[in-house]
Amino acid sequence: MRSFCIVVLLGMITSGGRPLRAAEVKFQSGPARTHLLELFTSEGCSSCPPAEKWLSELRGNSRLWKQFVPLAFHVDYWDRLGWTDRFANKVFTARQQAYSAAWRSGTVYTPAFVLDGREWQDRAVEKLTRNDETAGALNVEVRDGKATATYRPSSSVRDWHFT
């Protein structure tokens, strides 16, 4: 405890009594687009195990996390049929329903794949690993406890700046 107090005291002396500040931090993304692959699934769905197996087999792909990020969301709308999904969450159901509303499809189902916000049914791995699209540049700077994010799309002249 005594050594901790000495370190704090020395820090205050060397900083002139002002709180110590963290160093400036900068993050910058690369230009390649990383695909987001979402699977909406449920333990109460008899058709879901093959889709979940396919998704889990992507673990061996060398491009995992670099060119695509897979996620599985367990929905709760099958729970009412008697098999309660222990991983289900109403937030995941709401996410799938939001996609359905955006697509004007009026229905949700499992298993359902979504690739970069679009319904995806062909499960072609080459679409996940093809990065011929550029996403633009995202820069985040943290200084004095304030984060500033700037995004510059690759195919647009319009820049976005958030603070």
mmCIF file of N, CA and C in Angstrom, residues 5-62:
data_model
loop_
_atom_site.group_PDB
_atom_site.id
_atom_site.type_symbol
_atom_site.label_atom_id
_atom_site.label_comp_id
_atom_site.label_asym_id
_atom_site.label_seq_id
_atom_site.Cartn_x
_atom_site.Cartn_y
_atom_site.Cartn_z
ATOM 1 N N CYS A 5 1.005 4.420 -2.787
ATOM 2 C CA CYS A 5 0.860 5.843 -2.449
ATOM 3 C C CYS A 5 2.032 6.660 -2.976
ATOM 4 N N ILE A 6 3.224 6.095 -2.907
ATOM 5 C CA ILE A 6 4.412 6.795 -3.406
ATOM 6 C C ILE A 6 4.306 6.992 -4.916
ATOM 7 N N VAL A 7 3.863 5.956 -5.629
ATOM 8 C CA VAL A 7 3.721 6.062 -7.085
ATOM 9 C C VAL A 7 2.690 7.125 -7.447
ATOM 10 N N VAL A 8 1.547 7.142 -6.750
ATOM 11 C CA VAL A 8 0.515 8.151 -7.007
ATOM 12 C C VAL A 8 1.048 9.541 -6.702
ATOM 13 N N LEU A 9 1.744 9.701 -5.598
ATOM 14 C CA LEU A 9 2.310 10.991 -5.213
ATOM 15 C C LEU A 9 3.325 11.471 -6.242
ATOM 16 N N LEU A 10 4.219 10.588 -6.689
ATOM 17 C CA LEU A 10 5.198 10.963 -7.714
ATOM 18 C C LEU A 10 4.501 11.366 -9.012
ATOM 19 N N GLY A 11 3.450 10.655 -9.353
ATOM 20 C CA GLY A 11 2.701 10.998 -10.561
ATOM 21 C C GLY A 11 2.087 12.379 -10.469
ATOM 22 N N MET A 12 1.550 12.710 -9.309
ATOM 23 C CA MET A 12 0.945 14.027 -9.130
ATOM 24 C C MET A 12 1.999 15.126 -9.162
ATOM 25 N N ILE A 13 3.160 14.855 -8.567
ATOM 26 C CA ILE A 13 4.234 15.855 -8.554
ATOM 27 C C ILE A 13 4.716 16.129 -9.973
ATOM 28 N N THR A 14 4.941 15.060 -10.743
ATOM 29 C CA THR A 14 5.469 15.245 -12.098
ATOM 30 C C THR A 14 4.424 15.798 -13.059
ATOM 31 N N SER A 15 3.146 15.705 -12.696
ATOM 32 C CA SER A 15 2.122 16.246 -13.592
ATOM 33 C C SER A 15 1.647 17.618 -13.135
ATOM 34 N N GLY A 16 2.289 18.172 -12.136
ATOM 35 C CA GLY A 16 1.911 19.492 -11.654
ATOM 36 C C GLY A 16 0.586 19.478 -10.907
ATOM 37 N N GLY A 17 0.186 18.326 -10.374
ATOM 38 C CA GLY A 17 -1.073 18.236 -9.639
ATOM 39 C C GLY A 17 -2.271 17.964 -10.524
ATOM 40 N N ARG A 18 -2.061 18.048 -11.834
ATOM 41 C CA ARG A 18 -3.161 17.762 -12.765
ATOM 42 C C ARG A 18 -3.303 16.254 -12.918
ATOM 43 N N PRO A 19 -4.499 15.782 -13.270
ATOM 44 C CA PRO A 19 -4.661 14.347 -13.507
ATOM 45 C C PRO A 19 -3.780 13.899 -14.671
ATOM 46 N N LEU A 20 -3.247 12.691 -14.558
ATOM 47 C CA LEU A 20 -2.438 12.148 -15.645
ATOM 48 C C LEU A 20 -3.331 11.874 -16.848
ATOM 49 N N ARG A 21 -2.828 12.108 -18.035
ATOM 50 C CA ARG A 21 -3.609 11.903 -19.251
ATOM 51 C C ARG A 21 -3.066 10.720 -20.028
ATOM 52 N N ALA A 22 -3.982 10.014 -20.624
ATOM 53 C CA ALA A 22 -3.579 8.891 -21.476
ATOM 54 C C ALA A 22 -3.025 9.441 -22.778
ATOM 55 N N ALA A 23 -2.156 8.675 -23.377
ATOM 56 C CA ALA A 23 -1.580 9.084 -24.656
ATOM 57 C C ALA A 23 -2.661 9.103 -25.730
ATOM 58 N N GLU A 24 -2.423 9.872 -26.754
ATOM 59 C CA GLU A 24 -3.331 9.921 -27.893
ATOM 60 C C GLU A 24 -3.335 8.552 -28.576
ATOM 61 N N VAL A 25 -4.507 8.112 -28.982
ATOM 62 C CA VAL A 25 -4.649 6.808 -29.622
ATOM 63 C C VAL A 25 -5.280 7.005 -30.990
ATOM 64 N N LYS A 26 -4.725 6.323 -31.998
ATOM 65 C CA LYS A 26 -5.267 6.406 -33.355
ATOM 66 C C LYS A 26 -5.487 5.004 -33.900
ATOM 67 N N PHE A 27 -6.608 4.829 -34.587
ATOM 68 C CA PHE A 27 -6.927 3.578 -35.260
ATOM 69 C C PHE A 27 -7.239 3.895 -36.712
ATOM 70 N N GLN A 28 -6.829 3.017 -37.618
ATOM 71 C CA GLN A 28 -7.148 3.210 -39.031
ATOM 72 C C GLN A 28 -7.441 1.847 -39.656
ATOM 73 N N SER A 29 -8.560 1.778 -40.369
ATOM 74 C CA SER A 29 -8.915 0.525 -41.029
ATOM 75 C C SER A 29 -8.173 0.405 -42.349
ATOM 76 N N GLY A 30 -8.123 -0.806 -42.844
ATOM 77 C CA GLY A 30 -7.593 -1.032 -44.182
ATOM 78 C C GLY A 30 -8.698 -0.801 -45.198
ATOM 79 N N PRO A 31 -8.372 -0.806 -46.476
ATOM 80 C CA PRO A 31 -9.381 -0.505 -47.493
ATOM 81 C C PRO A 31 -10.299 -1.682 -47.829
ATOM 82 N N ALA A 32 -9.898 -2.908 -47.512
ATOM 83 C CA ALA A 32 -10.688 -4.077 -47.904
ATOM 84 C C ALA A 32 -11.952 -4.200 -47.060
ATOM 85 N N ARG A 33 -13.005 -4.628 -47.699
ATOM 86 C CA ARG A 33 -14.271 -4.833 -47.010
ATOM 87 C C ARG A 33 -14.274 -6.214 -46.359
ATOM 88 N N THR A 34 -14.717 -6.272 -45.122
ATOM 89 C CA THR A 34 -14.884 -7.537 -44.415
ATOM 90 C C THR A 34 -16.369 -7.852 -44.402
ATOM 91 N N HIS A 35 -16.717 -9.025 -44.916
ATOM 92 C CA HIS A 35 -18.122 -9.415 -45.001
ATOM 93 C C HIS A 35 -18.640 -9.855 -43.638
ATOM 94 N N LEU A 36 -19.887 -9.510 -43.344
ATOM 95 C CA LEU A 36 -20.560 -9.954 -42.135
ATOM 96 C C LEU A 36 -21.585 -11.003 -42.530
ATOM 97 N N LEU A 37 -21.406 -12.223 -42.026
ATOM 98 C CA LEU A 37 -22.323 -13.328 -42.301
ATOM 99 C C LEU A 37 -23.083 -13.653 -41.025
ATOM 100 N N GLU A 38 -24.403 -13.532 -41.082
ATOM 101 C CA GLU A 38 -25.245 -13.797 -39.926
ATOM 102 C C GLU A 38 -26.125 -15.013 -40.201
ATOM 103 N N LEU A 39 -26.238 -15.878 -39.212
ATOM 104 C CA LEU A 39 -27.154 -17.009 -39.275
ATOM 105 C C LEU A 39 -28.182 -16.838 -38.171
ATOM 106 N N PHE A 40 -29.457 -16.829 -38.550
ATOM 107 C CA PHE A 40 -30.539 -16.819 -37.573
ATOM 108 C C PHE A 40 -31.002 -18.258 -37.441
ATOM 109 N N THR A 41 -30.943 -18.770 -36.220
ATOM 110 C CA THR A 41 -31.143 -20.189 -35.974
ATOM 111 C C THR A 41 -31.905 -20.389 -34.672
ATOM 112 N N SER A 42 -32.235 -21.646 -34.388
ATOM 113 C CA SER A 42 -32.913 -21.975 -33.142
ATOM 114 C C SER A 42 -32.735 -23.453 -32.827
ATOM 115 N N GLU A 43 -32.629 -23.762 -31.547
ATOM 116 C CA GLU A 43 -32.562 -25.165 -31.139
ATOM 117 C C GLU A 43 -33.882 -25.879 -31.405
ATOM 118 N N GLY A 44 -34.966 -25.137 -31.532
ATOM 119 C CA GLY A 44 -36.274 -25.725 -31.804
ATOM 120 C C GLY A 44 -36.565 -25.908 -33.278
ATOM 121 N N CYS A 45 -35.590 -25.661 -34.126
ATOM 122 C CA CYS A 45 -35.750 -25.754 -35.585
ATOM 123 C C CYS A 45 -35.070 -27.027 -36.073
ATOM 124 N N SER A 46 -35.836 -27.910 -36.703
ATOM 125 C CA SER A 46 -35.262 -29.180 -37.167
ATOM 126 C C SER A 46 -34.372 -29.015 -38.394
ATOM 127 N N SER A 47 -34.488 -27.907 -39.108
ATOM 128 C CA SER A 47 -33.672 -27.665 -40.306
ATOM 129 C C SER A 47 -32.374 -26.923 -39.998
ATOM 130 N N CYS A 48 -32.203 -26.477 -38.774
ATOM 131 C CA CYS A 48 -31.051 -25.633 -38.435
ATOM 132 C C CYS A 48 -29.723 -26.366 -38.234
ATOM 133 N N PRO A 49 -29.693 -27.597 -37.729
ATOM 134 C CA PRO A 49 -28.385 -28.236 -37.506
ATOM 135 C C PRO A 49 -27.469 -28.273 -38.730
ATOM 136 N N PRO A 50 -27.953 -28.571 -39.951
ATOM 137 C CA PRO A 50 -27.030 -28.530 -41.097
ATOM 138 C C PRO A 50 -26.455 -27.129 -41.352
ATOM 139 N N ALA A 51 -27.264 -26.097 -41.151
ATOM 140 C CA ALA A 51 -26.779 -24.725 -41.344
ATOM 141 C C ALA A 51 -25.737 -24.375 -40.289
ATOM 142 N N GLU A 52 -25.978 -24.784 -39.061
ATOM 143 C CA GLU A 52 -25.017 -24.529 -37.992
ATOM 144 C C GLU A 52 -23.722 -25.304 -38.225
ATOM 145 N N LYS A 53 -23.833 -26.521 -38.729
ATOM 146 C CA LYS A 53 -22.644 -27.323 -39.044
ATOM 147 C C LYS A 53 -21.828 -26.630 -40.129
ATOM 148 N N TRP A 54 -22.513 -26.163 -41.174
ATOM 149 C CA TRP A 54 -21.830 -25.468 -42.271
ATOM 150 C C TRP A 54 -21.104 -24.233 -41.729
ATOM 151 N N LEU A 55 -21.791 -23.469 -40.883
ATOM 152 C CA LEU A 55 -21.179 -22.264 -40.310
ATOM 153 C C LEU A 55 -19.963 -22.630 -39.454
ATOM 154 N N SER A 56 -20.066 -23.684 -38.666
ATOM 155 C CA SER A 56 -18.946 -24.063 -37.797
ATOM 156 C C SER A 56 -17.748 -24.564 -38.596
ATOM 157 N N GLU A 57 -17.977 -25.096 -39.784
ATOM 158 C CA GLU A 57 -16.871 -25.560 -40.624
ATOM 159 C C GLU A 57 -16.034 -24.411 -41.180
ATOM 160 N N LEU A 58 -16.551 -23.204 -41.098
ATOM 161 C CA LEU A 58 -15.793 -22.037 -41.556
ATOM 162 C C LEU A 58 -14.616 -21.725 -40.628
ATOM 163 N N ARG A 59 -14.596 -22.345 -39.448
ATOM 164 C CA ARG A 59 -13.479 -22.120 -38.510
ATOM 165 C C ARG A 59 -12.135 -22.470 -39.128
ATOM 166 N N GLY A 60 -12.116 -23.415 -40.039
ATOM 167 C CA GLY A 60 -10.866 -23.834 -40.662
ATOM 168 C C GLY A 60 -10.444 -22.990 -41.845
ATOM 169 N N ASN A 61 -11.233 -22.011 -42.206
ATOM 170 C CA ASN A 61 -10.918 -21.172 -43.362
ATOM 171 C C ASN A 61 -9.868 -20.125 -42.971
ATOM 172 N N SER A 62 -8.796 -20.048 -43.732
ATOM 173 C CA SER A 62 -7.698 -19.121 -43.414
ATOM 174 C C SER A 62 -8.108 -17.653 -43.525
#
